[in-house]
Coordinates of C-alpha atoms in Angstrom, one line a residue:
Chain A
M93 CA -0.3 -0.1 0.6
P94 CA 2.2 3.7 -1.2
R95 CA 1.6 5.9 1.8
P96 CA -0.4 9.2 1.4
A97 CA 2.1 11.6 -0.5
E98 CA 1.4 14.2 2.3
P99 CA 0.3 14.5 5.7
P100 CA -2.5 16.6 6.8
A101 CA -2.2 20.5 6.4
G102 CA 0.4 22.3 8.8
F103 CA 2.9 19.0 9.3
V104 CA 7.1 18.6 7.8
L105 CA 8.8 16.2 8.3
F106 CA 10.6 16.2 12.5
A107 CA 14.2 15.6 11.1
N108 CA 17.8 15.3 13.1
R109 CA 16.0 12.8 15.6
G110 CA 18.2 10.5 17.5
P111 CA 18.7 6.8 15.9
F112 CA 15.7 5.5 17.7
S113 CA 13.5 7.7 16.6
S114 CA 14.4 7.9 12.4
H115 CA 14.7 4.1 12.5
I116 CA 11.3 4.0 14.0
G117 CA 10.1 7.2 11.9
P118 CA 9.7 9.3 10.0
F119 CA 7.8 11.5 11.9
W120 CA 6.1 15.1 11.5
R121 CA 5.0 17.8 13.3
K122 CA 3.2 20.8 13.4
P123 CA 3.4 23.8 15.4
A124 CA 0.9 23.6 18.0
V125 CA -0.5 26.8 20.9
E126 CA -0.4 24.5 23.3
G127 CA 1.8 21.0 23.7
V128 CA 2.7 19.6 20.6
L129 CA 1.4 17.3 17.0
H130 CA 2.8 15.3 16.0
G131 CA 2.2 13.1 13.0
F132 CA 3.5 9.1 11.3
F133 CA 1.7 7.1 8.6
V134 CA 1.4 3.4 9.2
E135 CA 4.0 1.6 7.2
A136 CA 4.9 -2.5 6.5
H137 CA 7.5 -1.6 9.1
H138 CA 5.1 -0.5 12.5
C139 CA 2.7 -3.6 12.1
N140 CA 2.5 -6.8 14.2
N141 CA 1.4 -10.4 12.4
M142 CA -2.1 -10.3 13.1
G143 CA -1.6 -6.8 10.1
T144 CA -2.3 -4.2 12.7
L145 CA -0.1 -1.0 13.8
H146 CA 1.5 -3.1 17.1
G147 CA 1.0 -0.7 19.6
G148 CA 4.9 -1.3 20.7
M149 CA 4.9 1.1 17.8
I150 CA 2.2 3.5 19.1
A151 CA 4.2 3.3 22.6
A152 CA 7.3 4.3 21.7
F153 CA 6.1 7.0 18.9
L154 CA 3.9 8.5 21.8
D155 CA 6.5 8.7 23.9
G156 CA 8.0 10.6 21.9
A157 CA 5.5 13.5 20.8
L158 CA 5.2 12.5 25.6
A159 CA 9.2 13.7 26.3
H160 CA 9.2 16.8 23.5
A161 CA 6.0 18.4 25.6
A162 CA 7.9 17.4 28.2
H163 CA 10.8 19.8 26.3
R164 CA 9.0 22.6 25.8
L165 CA 7.7 22.7 29.7
V166 CA 11.3 23.0 30.2
P167 CA 14.4 22.9 27.7
A168 CA 16.7 20.8 29.0
P169 CA 17.5 17.3 29.1
A170 CA 14.8 15.6 30.6
V171 CA 14.5 11.2 30.5
T172 CA 11.1 8.7 30.7
V173 CA 10.7 7.8 34.2
R174 CA 7.8 6.3 34.5
M175 CA 4.7 6.1 31.2
C176 CA 2.2 3.5 31.5
V177 CA -0.4 3.6 28.4
D178 CA -4.4 2.4 27.4
Y179 CA -4.6 1.2 24.7
L180 CA -8.3 1.9 23.1
G181 CA -8.3 1.2 19.6
A182 CA -6.5 -0.3 16.8
G183 CA -4.7 1.1 13.9
A184 CA -4.0 -0.4 10.1
L185 CA -2.4 -0.6 7.5
G186 CA -1.8 3.4 5.6
D187 CA -3.9 5.2 8.4
W188 CA -2.5 8.5 9.3
I189 CA -1.4 8.2 13.6
E190 CA -1.7 12.3 15.4
G191 CA -0.2 12.3 18.7
R192 CA -1.0 15.0 21.6
A193 CA 1.0 15.6 24.1
K194 CA 0.7 18.7 26.3
A195 CA 3.2 18.8 30.5
L196 CA 0.3 19.2 32.9
A197 CA 2.6 19.9 36.1
R198 CA 6.1 20.3 37.1
D199 CA 7.6 20.3 40.6
D200 CA 11.4 20.3 41.0
D201 CA 13.4 17.9 39.1
H202 CA 9.5 15.9 37.0
I203 CA 7.6 16.8 35.0
L204 CA 4.2 15.6 34.5
V205 CA 2.8 15.1 30.5
R206 CA -0.1 14.1 29.1
G207 CA -1.2 12.2 25.6
Q208 CA -3.0 10.3 23.2
A209 CA -2.7 8.4 20.4
L210 CA -6.3 9.3 17.5
R211 CA -7.1 8.6 13.8
G212 CA -9.2 10.9 13.2
A213 CA -11.3 11.9 16.1
D214 CA -10.9 8.2 17.1
V215 CA -8.3 7.7 20.6
L216 CA -6.6 4.5 19.5
M217 CA -4.1 5.2 22.2
A218 CA -4.0 7.4 26.6
A219 CA -0.7 7.8 28.2
Q220 CA 0.5 9.7 31.4
A221 CA 3.8 9.5 31.7
L222 CA 7.5 11.5 33.9
F223 CA 10.2 13.0 33.2
K224 CA 13.4 14.0 35.6
L225 CA 16.0 16.4 34.4
V226 CA 19.3 14.6 34.1
Chain B
M88 CA 31.7 -0.7 18.9
P89 CA 31.1 -3.9 17.1
R90 CA 28.2 -6.3 18.6
P91 CA 29.5 -8.8 20.7
A92 CA 29.6 -12.9 18.7
E93 CA 27.6 -14.5 20.5
P94 CA 24.5 -13.7 23.4
P95 CA 24.6 -15.7 26.6
A96 CA 24.7 -19.7 26.6
G97 CA 21.2 -20.3 25.1
F98 CA 19.8 -18.3 23.8
V99 CA 18.8 -18.5 20.5
L100 CA 18.1 -16.1 17.7
F101 CA 13.8 -15.3 17.8
A102 CA 13.1 -15.1 14.5
N103 CA 9.9 -15.3 12.7
R104 CA 8.8 -12.8 14.4
G105 CA 6.4 -9.8 13.1
P106 CA 7.2 -6.8 10.6
F107 CA 8.2 -4.6 13.8
S108 CA 9.9 -6.5 16.3
S109 CA 11.9 -7.8 13.0
H110 CA 12.9 -4.1 12.6
I111 CA 13.4 -2.5 16.2
G112 CA 15.8 -6.4 17.1
P113 CA 17.4 -8.2 16.5
F114 CA 16.3 -11.0 19.4
W115 CA 16.5 -13.6 20.8
R116 CA 15.0 -15.8 23.7
K117 CA 16.0 -18.7 25.8
P118 CA 13.6 -21.1 27.3
A119 CA 12.7 -20.7 30.4
V120 CA 11.2 -22.5 33.1
E121 CA 8.8 -20.2 33.9
G122 CA 7.7 -17.3 32.4
V123 CA 9.4 -16.0 29.2
L124 CA 13.3 -14.9 29.2
H125 CA 14.0 -12.7 25.5
G126 CA 17.7 -10.5 25.1
F127 CA 18.9 -8.3 23.1
F128 CA 22.2 -5.9 22.4
V129 CA 21.9 -1.9 22.4
E130 CA 23.1 -1.5 18.7
A131 CA 22.9 2.1 17.4
H132 CA 19.8 2.1 16.3
H133 CA 18.1 1.7 19.7
C134 CA 20.0 5.0 21.1
N135 CA 18.7 8.3 21.9
N136 CA 20.7 11.4 21.5
M137 CA 21.9 10.8 25.3
G138 CA 24.0 8.3 23.0
T139 CA 21.9 5.7 26.1
L140 CA 19.4 2.7 24.9
H141 CA 15.7 4.8 24.0
G142 CA 13.4 3.9 27.1
G143 CA 10.6 3.4 24.2
M144 CA 12.5 1.0 22.7
I145 CA 13.1 -0.9 26.9
A146 CA 9.6 -0.5 26.3
A147 CA 9.1 -2.0 23.1
F148 CA 11.6 -4.7 23.5
L149 CA 9.5 -5.3 27.5
D150 CA 5.9 -5.3 25.5
G151 CA 7.4 -8.1 23.5
A152 CA 8.3 -10.4 26.1
L153 CA 5.5 -9.5 28.3
A154 CA 3.2 -10.4 25.2
H155 CA 4.7 -13.9 24.7
A156 CA 4.4 -15.2 28.0
A157 CA 0.9 -13.6 28.0
H158 CA 0.3 -16.0 24.3
R159 CA 2.0 -18.7 26.8
L160 CA -0.3 -18.9 29.3
V161 CA -3.6 -18.9 27.1
P162 CA -2.0 -20.2 23.3
A163 CA -4.2 -17.1 21.9
P164 CA -4.7 -13.6 19.7
A165 CA -4.4 -11.2 22.1
V166 CA -3.9 -7.3 22.8
T167 CA -1.7 -5.2 25.0
V168 CA -4.7 -3.3 26.4
R169 CA -2.5 -1.0 29.3
M170 CA 1.4 -1.3 30.3
C171 CA 2.3 0.2 33.1
V172 CA 6.0 0.5 33.2
D173 CA 8.6 2.0 35.4
Y174 CA 12.6 3.1 34.3
L175 CA 15.4 2.5 37.6
G176 CA 18.1 2.7 35.4
A177 CA 19.4 3.3 31.7
G178 CA 21.0 0.8 29.1
A179 CA 24.0 2.0 27.1
L180 CA 25.6 1.6 23.0
G181 CA 26.9 -2.6 22.9
D182 CA 25.3 -4.0 26.0
W183 CA 23.5 -7.6 27.0
I184 CA 19.5 -6.6 27.7
E185 CA 17.3 -9.4 29.3
G186 CA 14.5 -9.2 30.1
R187 CA 11.8 -11.7 31.7
A188 CA 7.9 -11.6 32.4
K189 CA 5.6 -14.0 33.9
A190 CA 1.7 -14.4 33.8
L191 CA 0.2 -13.2 37.5
A192 CA -4.0 -13.9 36.3
R193 CA -6.1 -14.0 34.5
D194 CA -10.3 -14.0 33.7
D195 CA -12.6 -14.6 31.4
D196 CA -11.0 -12.7 28.2
H197 CA -7.7 -10.8 30.1
I198 CA -4.0 -11.7 31.1
L199 CA -2.1 -9.9 34.2
V200 CA 1.7 -10.6 33.7
R201 CA 5.3 -8.5 35.3
G202 CA 7.8 -8.3 33.6
Q203 CA 11.5 -6.8 34.2
A204 CA 14.6 -5.3 32.1
L205 CA 17.9 -5.8 33.0
R206 CA 21.2 -5.7 33.1
G207 CA 23.6 -8.5 35.0
A208 CA 21.5 -8.0 38.5
D209 CA 20.9 -4.2 37.2
V210 CA 16.7 -3.9 37.4
L211 CA 16.7 -1.3 34.4
M212 CA 12.7 -2.1 33.8
A213 CA 10.1 -3.1 35.6
A214 CA 6.5 -3.4 33.9
Q215 CA 2.7 -4.8 34.4
A216 CA 0.4 -5.3 31.9
L217 CA -2.8 -6.5 30.6
F218 CA -3.5 -8.5 27.6
K219 CA -7.7 -8.4 26.2
L220 CA -7.9 -11.7 24.5
V221 CA -9.2 -11.1 20.8
Chain C
M18 CA -6.6 22.7 64.0
P19 CA -10.7 23.6 63.0
R20 CA -11.8 22.6 60.2
P21 CA -12.9 25.9 58.2
A22 CA -16.1 26.8 58.2
E23 CA -17.3 26.6 54.8
P24 CA -15.4 24.8 51.3
P25 CA -15.5 27.6 48.4
A26 CA -18.0 29.0 46.8
G27 CA -19.9 26.8 45.2
F28 CA -19.8 24.0 46.2
V29 CA -22.0 21.8 48.2
L30 CA -21.6 18.4 50.7
F31 CA -22.1 15.0 48.8
A32 CA -24.5 13.3 50.2
N33 CA -25.8 9.9 49.3
R34 CA -22.5 7.9 49.1
G35 CA -21.1 4.4 49.3
P36 CA -20.4 3.2 52.7
F37 CA -16.9 3.4 51.9
S38 CA -17.3 7.2 50.3
S39 CA -19.1 8.9 53.2
H40 CA -16.7 6.3 55.9
I41 CA -13.5 8.4 54.6
G42 CA -15.7 11.2 53.7
P43 CA -17.3 14.4 54.3
F44 CA -16.8 15.2 50.7
W45 CA -18.2 18.3 49.0
R46 CA -19.0 18.9 45.2
K47 CA -19.3 21.9 42.5
P48 CA -21.4 21.7 38.7
A49 CA -18.9 22.2 36.4
V50 CA -19.0 22.7 33.1
E51 CA -16.9 19.3 32.7
G52 CA -16.2 17.3 34.2
V53 CA -17.2 16.8 37.8
L54 CA -15.2 19.0 40.2
H55 CA -14.5 17.8 44.2
G56 CA -14.0 18.2 47.3
F57 CA -12.9 17.9 50.7
F58 CA -11.1 19.1 53.9
V59 CA -7.4 17.5 55.4
E60 CA -9.2 16.6 58.9
A61 CA -6.8 14.2 61.5
H62 CA -7.7 11.2 59.5
H63 CA -7.0 11.4 56.6
C64 CA -3.1 12.1 57.5
N65 CA -0.7 8.5 58.1
N66 CA 1.8 9.0 60.9
M67 CA 4.3 11.2 59.8
G68 CA 0.9 14.6 60.1
T69 CA 0.6 14.8 56.1
L70 CA -2.6 13.7 53.8
H71 CA -2.4 10.3 53.2
G72 CA -1.4 8.7 49.7
G73 CA -3.9 5.7 50.2
M74 CA -6.3 8.8 51.1
I75 CA -5.3 11.1 47.9
A76 CA -5.9 8.4 45.6
A77 CA -9.5 6.7 46.7
F78 CA -10.6 10.6 46.7
L79 CA -9.3 11.6 43.0
D80 CA -11.0 7.7 42.4
G81 CA -14.6 9.1 43.2
A82 CA -14.2 11.9 41.0
L83 CA -13.1 10.1 38.6
A84 CA -15.5 7.7 38.5
H85 CA -18.4 9.9 38.5
A86 CA -16.6 11.7 35.6
A87 CA -17.9 8.3 34.1
H88 CA -20.5 8.2 35.0
R89 CA -21.7 11.8 34.3
L90 CA -20.6 10.9 29.5
V91 CA -22.3 7.3 30.5
P92 CA -24.6 6.7 33.1
A93 CA -24.4 3.3 34.6
P94 CA -22.6 1.0 36.6
A95 CA -18.9 0.8 36.6
V96 CA -16.5 -0.3 38.0
T97 CA -12.5 1.2 38.2
V98 CA -11.0 -1.2 36.5
R99 CA -7.1 0.1 36.4
M100 CA -5.6 3.5 37.7
C101 CA -2.7 4.8 37.5
V102 CA -1.5 8.1 39.8
D103 CA 1.3 10.3 39.7
Y104 CA 1.9 11.5 43.9
L105 CA 3.7 15.6 42.9
G106 CA 2.8 16.8 46.2
A107 CA 1.5 17.1 49.2
G108 CA -1.3 18.4 51.7
A109 CA -1.7 18.5 55.4
L110 CA -4.5 18.3 58.5
G111 CA -6.8 21.9 57.7
D112 CA -6.4 22.4 53.7
W113 CA -8.6 22.4 51.0
I114 CA -8.2 20.2 48.4
E115 CA -9.9 19.6 45.0
G116 CA -10.6 17.3 42.5
R117 CA -10.9 17.8 38.9
A118 CA -11.9 14.1 36.5
K119 CA -12.8 14.6 33.2
A120 CA -13.5 11.3 30.2
L121 CA -11.5 11.7 27.7
A122 CA -12.3 8.6 25.6
R123 CA -14.7 6.1 25.4
D124 CA -15.3 2.3 24.2
D125 CA -18.3 -0.3 23.3
D126 CA -17.4 -1.1 27.5
H127 CA -15.3 1.1 28.7
I128 CA -14.6 4.5 29.9
L129 CA -10.9 6.7 30.1
V130 CA -11.4 9.7 32.4
R131 CA -8.3 11.4 33.6
G132 CA -8.2 13.8 36.8
Q133 CA -5.8 16.2 39.8
A134 CA -6.0 16.8 42.4
L135 CA -4.5 20.3 43.5
R136 CA -4.2 22.4 46.6
G137 CA -5.0 25.9 45.0
A138 CA -3.1 25.4 41.9
D139 CA -0.6 22.5 43.0
V140 CA -0.9 19.9 41.5
L141 CA -0.4 17.3 43.9
M142 CA -1.7 14.6 42.3
A143 CA -2.6 13.3 38.2
A144 CA -4.2 9.5 37.7
Q145 CA -5.8 8.6 34.6
A146 CA -7.7 5.0 35.1
L147 CA -9.9 2.9 32.8
F148 CA -14.0 2.1 34.9
K149 CA -15.9 -0.6 32.5
L150 CA -20.0 -1.1 32.1
V151 CA -20.9 -4.2 33.8
Chain D
M105 CA -22.8 -10.1 58.4
P106 CA -21.6 -11.4 61.4
R107 CA -17.1 -11.4 61.6
P108 CA -15.4 -14.5 61.2
A109 CA -14.3 -15.0 64.8
E110 CA -10.8 -15.3 64.2
P111 CA -8.1 -14.0 61.1
P112 CA -6.1 -17.0 59.3
A113 CA -4.0 -18.9 61.5
G114 CA -0.5 -17.1 62.3
F115 CA -2.6 -13.3 61.9
V116 CA -2.1 -10.2 63.9
L117 CA -4.0 -7.5 65.0
F118 CA -1.5 -5.0 63.5
A119 CA -2.0 -1.7 65.8
N120 CA -0.5 1.5 65.8
R121 CA -0.8 2.6 61.9
G122 CA -1.3 6.2 61.4
P123 CA -4.8 7.9 61.6
F124 CA -5.5 6.8 57.7
S125 CA -4.6 2.8 57.8
S126 CA -7.0 3.5 61.7
H127 CA -9.6 4.8 59.9
I128 CA -10.0 2.7 57.8
G129 CA -8.9 -0.6 59.3
P130 CA -8.6 -2.6 60.7
F131 CA -5.1 -4.8 59.3
W132 CA -3.9 -8.0 60.8
R133 CA -0.5 -9.0 59.4
K134 CA 1.8 -12.2 59.2
P135 CA 5.1 -12.9 59.5
A136 CA 6.4 -13.6 55.7
V137 CA 9.3 -15.1 54.6
E138 CA 9.5 -12.5 51.8
G139 CA 7.9 -9.8 51.6
V140 CA 4.1 -9.2 54.2
L141 CA 1.6 -9.6 54.2
H142 CA -1.3 -8.2 55.1
G143 CA -5.5 -8.7 55.6
F144 CA -8.4 -7.8 56.3
F145 CA -12.7 -8.9 56.3
V146 CA -14.6 -6.3 54.0
E147 CA -17.2 -4.2 56.7
A148 CA -19.7 -2.3 55.7
H149 CA -18.3 0.7 55.6
H150 CA -15.4 -0.3 52.3
C151 CA -18.2 -0.7 50.2
N152 CA -20.0 0.7 47.2
N153 CA -23.0 1.3 46.6
M154 CA -23.4 -2.0 44.7
G155 CA -23.3 -3.7 47.5
T156 CA -19.2 -4.5 47.2
L157 CA -15.6 -4.2 48.2
H158 CA -14.6 -0.8 47.0
G159 CA -12.0 -0.9 44.3
G160 CA -10.7 2.2 46.4
M161 CA -10.2 0.4 49.5
I162 CA -8.7 -2.8 48.3
A163 CA -6.5 0.6 46.7
A164 CA -5.6 1.8 49.4
F165 CA -5.6 -1.6 51.6
L166 CA -2.9 -2.5 49.0
D167 CA -0.9 0.5 49.1
G168 CA 0.0 0.4 52.7
A169 CA 1.6 -3.8 52.2
L170 CA 3.2 -2.2 49.3
A171 CA 4.4 0.6 51.9
H172 CA 5.9 -2.4 54.2
A173 CA 7.7 -4.2 51.7
A174 CA 9.4 -0.6 50.9
H175 CA 10.1 -0.2 54.6
R176 CA 11.2 -3.6 55.1
L177 CA 13.1 -3.4 52.1
V178 CA 14.7 -0.2 53.9
P179 CA 14.5 1.5 56.6
A180 CA 13.6 5.2 56.5
P181 CA 10.3 7.2 56.0
A182 CA 9.6 6.3 52.3
V183 CA 6.6 8.4 50.9
T184 CA 4.4 6.8 47.5
V185 CA 5.5 9.2 44.1
R186 CA 3.5 6.2 42.3
M187 CA 1.0 3.9 41.7
C188 CA -0.7 1.7 39.5
V189 CA -2.9 -1.3 39.6
D190 CA -5.3 -2.9 37.7
Y191 CA -8.6 -4.3 39.4
L192 CA -8.8 -8.2 38.3
G193 CA -11.6 -9.1 40.1
A194 CA -14.2 -8.1 43.0
G195 CA -15.1 -9.1 47.1
A196 CA -18.2 -9.4 49.3
L197 CA -18.5 -8.6 52.4
G198 CA -17.6 -10.6 54.6
D199 CA -14.7 -11.8 52.5
W200 CA -10.5 -12.5 54.4
I201 CA -8.7 -10.3 51.2
E202 CA -5.3 -10.3 51.4
G203 CA -1.6 -7.9 50.4
R204 CA 1.6 -9.4 49.6
A205 CA 4.2 -7.0 48.4
K206 CA 7.2 -7.4 47.9
A207 CA 10.3 -4.6 46.9
L208 CA 12.3 -5.8 43.4
A209 CA 14.3 -3.2 43.5
R210 CA 15.8 -0.1 44.7
D211 CA 18.5 3.0 43.4
D212 CA 20.1 5.3 45.5
D213 CA 15.9 7.5 46.7
H214 CA 13.7 4.7 45.5
I215 CA 11.7 1.6 45.7
L216 CA 10.5 -0.1 43.5
V217 CA 7.2 -2.0 45.2
R218 CA 4.8 -4.7 44.1
G219 CA 1.3 -6.6 45.3
Q220 CA -1.6 -8.4 44.9
A221 CA -3.8 -8.6 47.2
L222 CA -5.6 -11.9 47.1
R223 CA -9.5 -13.7 48.8
G224 CA -8.2 -17.2 48.5
A225 CA -6.0 -18.0 45.6
D226 CA -8.5 -15.1 43.3
V227 CA -5.9 -12.2 42.4
L228 CA -9.0 -9.5 42.9
M229 CA -5.6 -6.9 42.5
A230 CA -1.9 -6.3 40.6
A231 CA -0.1 -4.0 42.2
Q232 CA 3.2 -1.8 41.4
A233 CA 4.4 1.2 43.2
L234 CA 7.5 3.4 43.6
F235 CA 8.2 4.7 47.2
K236 CA 10.9 7.1 47.2
L237 CA 13.0 8.3 50.2
V238 CA 12.6 11.0 51.8

């Protein structure tokens, strides 16, 4: 299945990321008023044996969006210290998936972030994660 | 850094997995008395911009081990419906990482699984996940 | 420390709840445009041995607000099937604590809800929970 | 329904706990080779409107067992910083519920603990929590 020629209006390729993010990409992003907005097309290498979007892939994608939202609040190096995800729906080959994330709170050295992955209006995954400034 | 020639004794290459697992591998596994035992070497494409093992990669690796443990208890198709991970340590390029997982309980259509990723005796990540039979 | 005479404007006593909620109360609530808004004063029986608000108490309070938000979206009996909480701050005797919760998504038989407990503008706890219609 | 006269052999009343734990008790404990073992009888004030054991009560009970297990590993003051629970079954008035918890790992200032609440051999709840030394 060929990838659609273009992501939705306003999204630009998210280049120059780290090796793992590049390896599981490509990803796009779009400037957002609040938090961050990422996106990707489900390609063959994102799927499981049942031919649907692999849960671990949605989680890894969303982890990147959550980390980006933490960094937007506090522009300093940080690492994920915990993450909890709920899966509510499945994605399929060719789908355009969006990830939205926004920092909710922070203390001296932690940032709490929430986000969700969506296909259109359907929430596929919701995540709550904590990042630690390092 | 070249990959060590061989994983620890008893581990064999975990082949014929789905596209996403193959893409982020390679992984090894070893027969275990209880639950499952997986492993991988941290390669360049598993790292983040800070040169350490990407948190999303450990989570995706461990998700695979947890799913395998669920399948060992109930050999039927299942999907992850939630997963919660705590990070306690970091991995680095060249490290051998092991993932251990074991089903804890089940009801009619769910299997609860716990696991951890280790580098030697150090727990890098602990996870609790729920799988749903589909 | 005597309890302040009155909760903030707009809050009314949340009566006629189940035995456990009544036992760990009293709680107040306030009509909200979105989701639900609960509140309580930290009393002596809500504290731990260190004299601060017990974490289990905040969690139990917030669980009630989350359940209420689920019920507001789908007015049918439901039970908590999972809940994940992050603690970011502590409460003390006499504090007025507010809990805000809002349903994020639903599928055929589950409702995903998020909420937080606050003391003034400080987030003390953030929670993500899943409820199942029964 | 009258409370059974006695808990299972080896359990003794867990007295002199903090105000909140005492308020939602009574609880019993039994010396364990590994980790900790707590128990309680489901009384009327532990139930919800549907007449079953309130989810928030199981979570608060298990939080106490998890904290105790953290303290057994590192006998110093600590607070819960996150907790994630999965519910797999329900309890009813008069049931004897046991909570088992064991520390899995620690770093410089955190202790990771796992536990479960059981009714006989049935797992009602599984929890993973992180405690921070304060």
